[in-house]
Coordinates of C-alpha atoms and ligand atoms in Angstrom, one line a residue:
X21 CA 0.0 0.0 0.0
X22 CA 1.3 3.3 -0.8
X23 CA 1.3 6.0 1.9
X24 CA 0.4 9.0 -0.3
X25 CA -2.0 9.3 -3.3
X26 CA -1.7 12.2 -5.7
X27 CA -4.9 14.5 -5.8
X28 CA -5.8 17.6 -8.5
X29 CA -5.9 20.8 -6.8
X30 CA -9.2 21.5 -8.7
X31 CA -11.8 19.0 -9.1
X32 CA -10.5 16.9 -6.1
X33 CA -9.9 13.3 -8.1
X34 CA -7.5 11.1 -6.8
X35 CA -5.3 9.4 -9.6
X36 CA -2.7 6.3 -8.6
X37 CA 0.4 5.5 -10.5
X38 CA 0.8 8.6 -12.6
X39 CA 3.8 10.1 -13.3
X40 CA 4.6 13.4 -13.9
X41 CA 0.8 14.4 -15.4
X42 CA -2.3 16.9 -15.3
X43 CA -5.3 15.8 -14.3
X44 CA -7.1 14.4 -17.2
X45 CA -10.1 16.7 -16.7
X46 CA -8.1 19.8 -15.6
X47 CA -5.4 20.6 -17.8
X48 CA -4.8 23.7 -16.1
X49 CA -3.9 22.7 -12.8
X50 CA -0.9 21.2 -10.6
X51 CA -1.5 18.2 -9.1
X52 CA -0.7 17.9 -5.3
X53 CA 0.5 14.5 -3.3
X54 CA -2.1 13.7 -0.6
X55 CA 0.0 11.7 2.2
X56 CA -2.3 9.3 4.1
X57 CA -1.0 10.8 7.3
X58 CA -1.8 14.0 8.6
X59 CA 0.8 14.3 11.1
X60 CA 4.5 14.8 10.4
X61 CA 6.8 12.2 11.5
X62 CA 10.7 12.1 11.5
X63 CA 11.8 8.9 12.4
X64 CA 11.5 7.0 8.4
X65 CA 15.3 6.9 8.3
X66 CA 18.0 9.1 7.8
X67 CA 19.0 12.5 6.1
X68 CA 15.8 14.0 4.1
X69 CA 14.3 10.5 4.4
X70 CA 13.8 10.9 7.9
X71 CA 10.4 12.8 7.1
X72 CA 7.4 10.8 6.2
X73 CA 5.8 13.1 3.1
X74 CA 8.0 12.4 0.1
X75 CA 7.1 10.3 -2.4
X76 CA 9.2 7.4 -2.1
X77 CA 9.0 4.5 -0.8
X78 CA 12.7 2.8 -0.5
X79 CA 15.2 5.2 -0.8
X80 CA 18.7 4.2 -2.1
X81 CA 21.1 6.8 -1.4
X82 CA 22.4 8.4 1.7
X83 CA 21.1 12.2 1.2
X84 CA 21.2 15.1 3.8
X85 CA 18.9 18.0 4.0
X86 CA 20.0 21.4 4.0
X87 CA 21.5 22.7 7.8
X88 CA 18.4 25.3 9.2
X89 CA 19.9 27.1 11.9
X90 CA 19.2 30.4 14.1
X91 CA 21.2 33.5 12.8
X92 CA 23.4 35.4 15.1
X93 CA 25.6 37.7 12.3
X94 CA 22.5 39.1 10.0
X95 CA 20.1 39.1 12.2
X96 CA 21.9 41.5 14.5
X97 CA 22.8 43.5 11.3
X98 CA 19.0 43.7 10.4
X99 CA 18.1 43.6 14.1
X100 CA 16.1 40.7 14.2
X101 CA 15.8 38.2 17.0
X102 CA 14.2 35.2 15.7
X103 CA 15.9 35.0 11.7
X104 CA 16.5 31.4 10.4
X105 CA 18.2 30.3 8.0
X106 CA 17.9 27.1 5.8
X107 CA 21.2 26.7 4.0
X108 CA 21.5 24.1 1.2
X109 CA 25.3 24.4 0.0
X110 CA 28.7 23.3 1.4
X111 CA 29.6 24.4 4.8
X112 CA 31.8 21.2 6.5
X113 CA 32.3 23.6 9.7
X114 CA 28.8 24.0 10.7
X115 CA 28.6 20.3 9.6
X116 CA 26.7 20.5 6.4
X117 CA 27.9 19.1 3.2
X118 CA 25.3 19.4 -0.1
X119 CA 28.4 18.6 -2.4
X120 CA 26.4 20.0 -5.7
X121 CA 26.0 23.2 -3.3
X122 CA 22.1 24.0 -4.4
X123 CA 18.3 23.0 -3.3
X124 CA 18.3 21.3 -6.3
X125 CA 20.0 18.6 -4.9
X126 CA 16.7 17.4 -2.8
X127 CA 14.9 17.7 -5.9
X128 CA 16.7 15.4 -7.8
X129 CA 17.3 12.9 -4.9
X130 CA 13.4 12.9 -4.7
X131 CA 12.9 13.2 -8.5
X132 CA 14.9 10.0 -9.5
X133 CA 13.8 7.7 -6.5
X134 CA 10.2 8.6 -7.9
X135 CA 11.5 7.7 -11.3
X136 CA 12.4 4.3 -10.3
X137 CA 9.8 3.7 -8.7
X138 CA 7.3 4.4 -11.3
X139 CA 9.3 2.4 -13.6
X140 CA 10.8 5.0 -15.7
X141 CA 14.1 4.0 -17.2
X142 CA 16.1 7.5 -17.6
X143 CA 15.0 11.3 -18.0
X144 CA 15.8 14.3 -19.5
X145 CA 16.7 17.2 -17.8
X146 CA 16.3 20.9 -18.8
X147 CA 18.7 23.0 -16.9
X148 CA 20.0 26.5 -15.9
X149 CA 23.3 24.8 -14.5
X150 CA 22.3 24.1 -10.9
X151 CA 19.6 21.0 -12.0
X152 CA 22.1 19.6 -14.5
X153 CA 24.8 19.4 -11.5
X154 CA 22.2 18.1 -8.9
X155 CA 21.1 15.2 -11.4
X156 CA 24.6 14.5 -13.4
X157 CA 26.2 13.6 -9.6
X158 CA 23.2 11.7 -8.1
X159 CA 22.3 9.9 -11.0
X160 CA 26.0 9.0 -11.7
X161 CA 25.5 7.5 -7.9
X162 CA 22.5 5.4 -8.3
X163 CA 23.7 4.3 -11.6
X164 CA 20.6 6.0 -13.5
X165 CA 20.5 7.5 -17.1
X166 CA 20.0 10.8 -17.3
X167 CA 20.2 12.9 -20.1
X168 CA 21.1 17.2 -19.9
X169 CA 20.1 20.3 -21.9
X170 CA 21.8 23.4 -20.7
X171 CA 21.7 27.0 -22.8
X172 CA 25.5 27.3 -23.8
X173 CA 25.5 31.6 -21.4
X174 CA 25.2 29.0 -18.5
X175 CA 28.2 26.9 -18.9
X176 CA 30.4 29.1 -16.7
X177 CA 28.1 27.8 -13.8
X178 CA 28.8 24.1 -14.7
X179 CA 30.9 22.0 -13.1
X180 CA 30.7 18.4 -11.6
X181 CA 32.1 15.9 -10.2
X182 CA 32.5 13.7 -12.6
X183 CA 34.3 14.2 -15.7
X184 CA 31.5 15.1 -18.1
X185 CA 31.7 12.3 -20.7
X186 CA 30.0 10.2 -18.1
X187 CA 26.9 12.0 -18.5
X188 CA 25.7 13.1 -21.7
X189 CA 25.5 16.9 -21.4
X190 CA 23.8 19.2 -24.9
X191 CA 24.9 22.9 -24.5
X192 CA 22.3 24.9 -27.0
X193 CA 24.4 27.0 -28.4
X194 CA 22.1 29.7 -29.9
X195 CA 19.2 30.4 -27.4
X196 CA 18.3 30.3 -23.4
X197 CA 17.2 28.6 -20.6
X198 CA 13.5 28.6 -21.9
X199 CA 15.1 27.2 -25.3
X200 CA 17.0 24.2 -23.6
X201 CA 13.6 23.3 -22.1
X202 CA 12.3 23.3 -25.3
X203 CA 15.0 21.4 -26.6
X204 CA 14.7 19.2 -23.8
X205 CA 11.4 18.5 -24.6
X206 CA 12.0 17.2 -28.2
X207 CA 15.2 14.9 -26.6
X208 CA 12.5 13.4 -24.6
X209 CA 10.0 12.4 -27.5
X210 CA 12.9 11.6 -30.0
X211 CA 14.1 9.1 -27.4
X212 CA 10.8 8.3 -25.9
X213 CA 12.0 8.8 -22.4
X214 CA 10.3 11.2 -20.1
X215 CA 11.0 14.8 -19.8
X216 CA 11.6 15.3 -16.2
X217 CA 8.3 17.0 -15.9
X218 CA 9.0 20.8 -14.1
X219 CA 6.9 22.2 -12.1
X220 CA 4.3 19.3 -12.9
X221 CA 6.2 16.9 -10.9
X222 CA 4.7 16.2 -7.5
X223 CA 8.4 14.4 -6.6
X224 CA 9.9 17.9 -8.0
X225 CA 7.8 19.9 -5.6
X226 CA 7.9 17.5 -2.5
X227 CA 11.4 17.4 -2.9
X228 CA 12.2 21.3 -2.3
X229 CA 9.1 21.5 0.0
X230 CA 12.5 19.4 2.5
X231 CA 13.1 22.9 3.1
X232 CA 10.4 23.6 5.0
X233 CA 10.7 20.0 6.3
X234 CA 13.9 20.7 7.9
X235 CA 12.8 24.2 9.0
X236 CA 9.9 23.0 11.0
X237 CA 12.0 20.1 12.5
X238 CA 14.7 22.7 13.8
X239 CA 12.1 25.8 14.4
X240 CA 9.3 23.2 16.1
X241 CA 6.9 26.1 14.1
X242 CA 5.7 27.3 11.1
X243 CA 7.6 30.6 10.1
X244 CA 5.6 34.0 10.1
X245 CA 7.3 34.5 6.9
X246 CA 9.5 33.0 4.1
X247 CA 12.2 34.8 2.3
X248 CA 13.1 33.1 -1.3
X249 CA 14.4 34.1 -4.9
X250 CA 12.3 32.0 -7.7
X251 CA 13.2 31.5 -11.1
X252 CA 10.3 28.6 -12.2
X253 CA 8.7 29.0 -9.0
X254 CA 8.6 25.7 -7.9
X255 CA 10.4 25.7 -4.6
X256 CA 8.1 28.5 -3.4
X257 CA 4.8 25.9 -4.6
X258 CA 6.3 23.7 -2.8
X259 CA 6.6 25.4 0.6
X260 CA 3.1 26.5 0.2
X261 CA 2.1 22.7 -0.3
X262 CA 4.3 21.3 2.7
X263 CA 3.2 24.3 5.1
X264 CA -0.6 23.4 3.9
X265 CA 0.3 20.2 5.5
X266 CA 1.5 21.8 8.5
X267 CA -1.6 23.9 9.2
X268 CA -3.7 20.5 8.4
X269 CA -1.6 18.5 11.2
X270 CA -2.8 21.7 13.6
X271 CA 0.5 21.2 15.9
X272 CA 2.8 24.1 14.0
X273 CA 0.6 26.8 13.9
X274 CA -2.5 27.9 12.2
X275 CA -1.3 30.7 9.9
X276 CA 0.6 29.9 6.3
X277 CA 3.8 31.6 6.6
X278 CA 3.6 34.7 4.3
X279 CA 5.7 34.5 0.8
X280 CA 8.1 36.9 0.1
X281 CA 9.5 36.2 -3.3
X282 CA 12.2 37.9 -5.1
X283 CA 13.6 38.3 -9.4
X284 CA 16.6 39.2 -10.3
X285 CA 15.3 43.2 -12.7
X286 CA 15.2 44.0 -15.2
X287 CA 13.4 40.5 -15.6
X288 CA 10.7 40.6 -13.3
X289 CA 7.6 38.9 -15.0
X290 CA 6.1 37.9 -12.1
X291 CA 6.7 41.0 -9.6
X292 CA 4.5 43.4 -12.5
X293 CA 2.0 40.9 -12.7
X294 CA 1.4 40.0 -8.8
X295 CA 1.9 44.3 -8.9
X296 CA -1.3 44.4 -10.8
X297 CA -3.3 41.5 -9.2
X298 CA -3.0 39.9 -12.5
X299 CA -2.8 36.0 -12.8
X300 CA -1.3 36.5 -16.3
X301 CA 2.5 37.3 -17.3
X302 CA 2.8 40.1 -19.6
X303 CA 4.6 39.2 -22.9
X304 CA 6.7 42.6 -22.6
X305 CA 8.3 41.5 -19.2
X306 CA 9.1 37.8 -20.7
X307 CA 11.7 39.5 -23.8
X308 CA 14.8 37.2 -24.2
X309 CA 17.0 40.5 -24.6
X310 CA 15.9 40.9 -20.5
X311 CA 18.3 37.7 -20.0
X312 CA 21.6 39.1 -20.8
X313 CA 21.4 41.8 -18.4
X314 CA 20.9 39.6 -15.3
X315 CA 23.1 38.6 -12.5
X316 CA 21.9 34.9 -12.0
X317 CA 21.1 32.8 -14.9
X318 CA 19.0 30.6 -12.8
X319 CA 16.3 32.6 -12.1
X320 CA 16.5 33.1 -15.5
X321 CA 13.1 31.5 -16.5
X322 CA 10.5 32.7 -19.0
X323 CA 7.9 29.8 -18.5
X324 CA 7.3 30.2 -14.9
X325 CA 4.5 28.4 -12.6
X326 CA 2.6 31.1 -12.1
X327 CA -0.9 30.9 -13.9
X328 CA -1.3 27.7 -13.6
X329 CA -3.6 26.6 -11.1
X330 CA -2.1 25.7 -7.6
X331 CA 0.8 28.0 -8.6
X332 CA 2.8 30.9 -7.5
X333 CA -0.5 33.3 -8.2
X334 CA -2.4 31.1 -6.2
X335 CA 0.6 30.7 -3.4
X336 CA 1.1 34.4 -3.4
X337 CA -3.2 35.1 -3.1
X338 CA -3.3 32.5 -0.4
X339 CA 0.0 33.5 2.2
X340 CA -0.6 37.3 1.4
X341 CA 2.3 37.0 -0.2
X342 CA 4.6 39.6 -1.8
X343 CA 7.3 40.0 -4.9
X344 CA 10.2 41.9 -4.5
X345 CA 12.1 43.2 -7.5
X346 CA 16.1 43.3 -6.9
X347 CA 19.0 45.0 -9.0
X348 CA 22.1 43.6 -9.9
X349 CA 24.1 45.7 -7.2
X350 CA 22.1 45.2 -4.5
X351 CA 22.9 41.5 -5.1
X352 CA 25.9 41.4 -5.0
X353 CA 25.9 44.0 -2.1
X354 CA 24.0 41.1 -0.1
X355 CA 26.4 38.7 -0.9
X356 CA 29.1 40.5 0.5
X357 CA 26.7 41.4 3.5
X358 CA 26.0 37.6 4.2
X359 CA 29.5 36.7 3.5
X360 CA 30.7 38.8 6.4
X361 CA 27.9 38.4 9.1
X362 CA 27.5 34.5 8.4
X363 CA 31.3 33.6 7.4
X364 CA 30.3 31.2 4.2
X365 CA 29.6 32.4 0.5
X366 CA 26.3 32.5 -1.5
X367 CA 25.4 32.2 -4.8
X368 CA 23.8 35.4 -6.5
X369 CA 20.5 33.8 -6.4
X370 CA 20.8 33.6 -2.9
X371 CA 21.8 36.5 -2.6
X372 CA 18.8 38.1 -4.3
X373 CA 16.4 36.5 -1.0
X374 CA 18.6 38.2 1.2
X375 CA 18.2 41.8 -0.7
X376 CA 14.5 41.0 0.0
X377 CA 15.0 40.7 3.5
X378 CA 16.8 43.7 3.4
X379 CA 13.7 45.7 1.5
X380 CA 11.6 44.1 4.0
X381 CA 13.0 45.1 7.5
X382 CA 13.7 48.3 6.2
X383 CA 9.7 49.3 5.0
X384 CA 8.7 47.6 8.3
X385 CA 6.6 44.6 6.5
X386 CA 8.3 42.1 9.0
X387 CA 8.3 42.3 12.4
X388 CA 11.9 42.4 14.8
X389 CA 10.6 39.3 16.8
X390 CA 8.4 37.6 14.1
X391 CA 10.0 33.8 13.0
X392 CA 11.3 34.4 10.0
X393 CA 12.9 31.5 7.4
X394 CA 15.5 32.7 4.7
X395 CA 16.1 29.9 1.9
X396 CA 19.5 30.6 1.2
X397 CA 19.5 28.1 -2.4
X398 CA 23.3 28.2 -2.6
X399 CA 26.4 28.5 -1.1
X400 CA 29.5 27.4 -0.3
X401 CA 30.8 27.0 -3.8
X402 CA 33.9 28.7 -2.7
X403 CA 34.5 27.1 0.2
X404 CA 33.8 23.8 -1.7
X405 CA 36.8 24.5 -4.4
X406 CA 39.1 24.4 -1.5
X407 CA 38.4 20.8 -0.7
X408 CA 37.5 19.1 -4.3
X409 CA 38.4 18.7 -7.6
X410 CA 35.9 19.5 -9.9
X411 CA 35.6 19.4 -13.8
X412 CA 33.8 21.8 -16.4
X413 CA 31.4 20.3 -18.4
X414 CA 32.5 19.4 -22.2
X415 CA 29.2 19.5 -23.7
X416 CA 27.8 18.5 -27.5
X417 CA 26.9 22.0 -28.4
X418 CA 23.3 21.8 -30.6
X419 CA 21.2 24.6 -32.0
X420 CA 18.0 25.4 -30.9
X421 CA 16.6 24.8 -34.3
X422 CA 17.8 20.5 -34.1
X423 CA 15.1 18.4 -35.2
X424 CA 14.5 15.2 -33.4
X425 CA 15.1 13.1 -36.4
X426 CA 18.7 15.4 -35.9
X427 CA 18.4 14.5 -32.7
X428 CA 18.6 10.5 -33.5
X429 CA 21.4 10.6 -35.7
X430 CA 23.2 12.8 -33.4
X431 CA 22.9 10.2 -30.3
X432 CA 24.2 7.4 -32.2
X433 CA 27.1 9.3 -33.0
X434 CA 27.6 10.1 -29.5
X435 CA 27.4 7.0 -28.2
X436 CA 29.7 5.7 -31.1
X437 CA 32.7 7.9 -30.1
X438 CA 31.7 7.4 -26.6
Ligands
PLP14 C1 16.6 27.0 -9.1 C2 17.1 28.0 -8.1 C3 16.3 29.0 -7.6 C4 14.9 29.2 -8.0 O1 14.1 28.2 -7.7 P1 12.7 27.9 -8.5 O2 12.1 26.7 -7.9 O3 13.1 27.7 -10.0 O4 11.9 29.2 -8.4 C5 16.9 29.8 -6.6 N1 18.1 29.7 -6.2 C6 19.0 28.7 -6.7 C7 20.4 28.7 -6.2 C8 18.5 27.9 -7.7 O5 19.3 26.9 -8.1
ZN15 ZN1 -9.0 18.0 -12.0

């Protein structure tokens, strides 16, 4: 018997052994895992499969969660007394070690075991860089195919720990993060193995929603508030889904913790819309030429979750959320802020939840003694190079234009030379 089902957000029907779907009457709308228990439990096993809502059922690999911890440097800096922070990155001091040094690496820990389970034999991945590390390491691990799309701007931010040519990695050469996934999604139906889904993956979702996992565990609450920088959305979903859980179990607290959501301007599709009380993206705020101008490529999304039903409009209406917009200098002026009151490094994007704290303590929208969770989504990348070797990516570089029967031919070549 399995101890979750997964449920549409809108009509309420139950569906078993899907993977990666919408409902079948409901194409509009996200799909949420029910767990049969309403009350959290830690004691499943170790690491992140301590906690008894993910969607797996016999976890192979050893994974830790991120280290959630009360602030002493920033929070005196911003005079707050009760600031946590959930940092998923490389930190062996404070006794945390997420070697691929983002979130991402509880998503694809949950993502794959899902996979297995649901009998799915290998998955392509559309990345921004962070994914494509998180996925090329674990699945090297469990011994999984995985194939990778990354935009060719992005490969700066690639590295693993493998040397590449152990995981077949396509850089498109000619386009962006939005034109990998597209790319990614013609891989998948060339090859006829699944795309790894996005946002519409409830083992996706579950698996950043450890965040809040591991926060409640540490905290024993649900935040006031949650501090975040979103690129697809998806993390921020998925703490609205696991705190939903919370308030359902009744032993955390009553209240959603409020979202406070932050992009990287000049490309900040979802701050003008939420601005406007619109569920729709404007076409002018989603322009490619945006992209180049931006500080951290991984927030860099143009199809984000936020129409959709059960998505960020939807998270953001029902936390009385908010969106912060954040320039490139104030980044990297929060970097260098966290840097020094914390003692680890961040990665931009992380960087870009902290300006947001900043905004927010200074406009008096949070509180000096409210409980207060800051997602830092990466760090210790830095501290990490000290310690390990680590190889740049060699990709196949493709155009956004290849076809899939290009796409065929270009595989067996690959795996020819290979
Ligand atoms: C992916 C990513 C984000 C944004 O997460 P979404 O779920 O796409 O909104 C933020 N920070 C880092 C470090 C990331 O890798
Ligand atoms: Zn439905």
């Amino acid at each position: 018997m399995s101890h979750f089902k997964i449920k549409c957000r809108n009509c309420g029907k139950e569906l078993k052994d899907v993977y990666c779907a919408f409902c079948e009457h409901c194409s509009g709308s996200l799909l949420v895992t029910n767990y049969n228990e309403k009350h959290f439990r830690e004691d499943c096993g170790e690491g992140i499969w301590r906690f008894n809502w993910l969607p797996v059922h016999s976890p192979k690999l050893r994974q830790p969660g991120p280290l959630v911890y009360r602030s002493e440097g920033l929070s005196s800096y911003l005079g707050l007394e009760n600031l946590n922070i959930a940092f998923s990155g490389y930190w062996p001091e404070r006794g945390v070690e997420i070697g691929t040094c983002t979130f991402k690496e509880f998503e694809a820990a949950v993502v794959l075991h899902n996979a297995v389970e649901n009998g799915i034999n290998g998955l392509v991945v559309a990345s921004a860089g962070n994914t494509a590390r998180a996925f090329s390491h674990l699945s090297s691990i469990l011994g999984y195919p995985v194939l990778i799309v990354v935009p060719r701007m992005c490969l700066m931010d690639m590295w693993y720990f493998e040397p590449s040519s152990a995981i077949p990695t396509f850089a498109v050469s000619d386009g962006d993060y939005s034109d990998s996934i597209d790319v990614a999604k013609r891989f998948s139906s060339a090859l006829s193995m699944p795309f790894e889904g996005g946002v519409k993956n409830i083992a996706k979702r579950d698996g950043l929603g450890i965040v809040l996992l591991e926060a409640v565990s540490s905290m024993g609450i649900l935040p006031a508030h949650y501090f975040q920088a979103v690129g697809s959305g998806t993390g921020a979903i998925a703490v609205w889904e696991m705190a939903e859980r919370f308030v359902n179990d009744g032993r955390y607290g009553s209240e959603l913790p409020v979202l406070h959501l932050a992009q990287n301007l000049p490309f900040g599709p979802m701050v003008n819309a939420w601005k406007k009380g619109s569920r729709e993206l404007s076409p002018e705020d989603l322009r490619p030429e945006l992209l180049s101008l931006l500080s951290t490529r991984v927030l860099s999304n143009r199809y984000p979750a936020y129409s959709v039903n059960g998505g960020v409009f939807d998270a953001l209406t029902a936390t009385r959320g908010r969106m912060y917009g954040i320039e490139n200098q104030s980044i990297s002026d929060a970097v260098r802020i966290f840097e020094e009151r914390e003692g680890i490094d961040i990665v931009p994007a992380a960087g870009v939840a902290v300006a947001a704290l900043i905004k927010a303590v200074s406009a008096g929208t949070v509180s000096c003694n409210d409980a207060i969770l800051l997602n830092i989504t990466g760090g210790g990348e830095k501290r990490l190079k000290r310690d390990r070797e680590t190889y740049m990516v060699e990709p196949v570089l493709i155009s956004k234009k290849i076809t899939e029967t290009e796409i065929r031919q270009l595989l067996c070549e690959v795996r020819k030379t290979s």
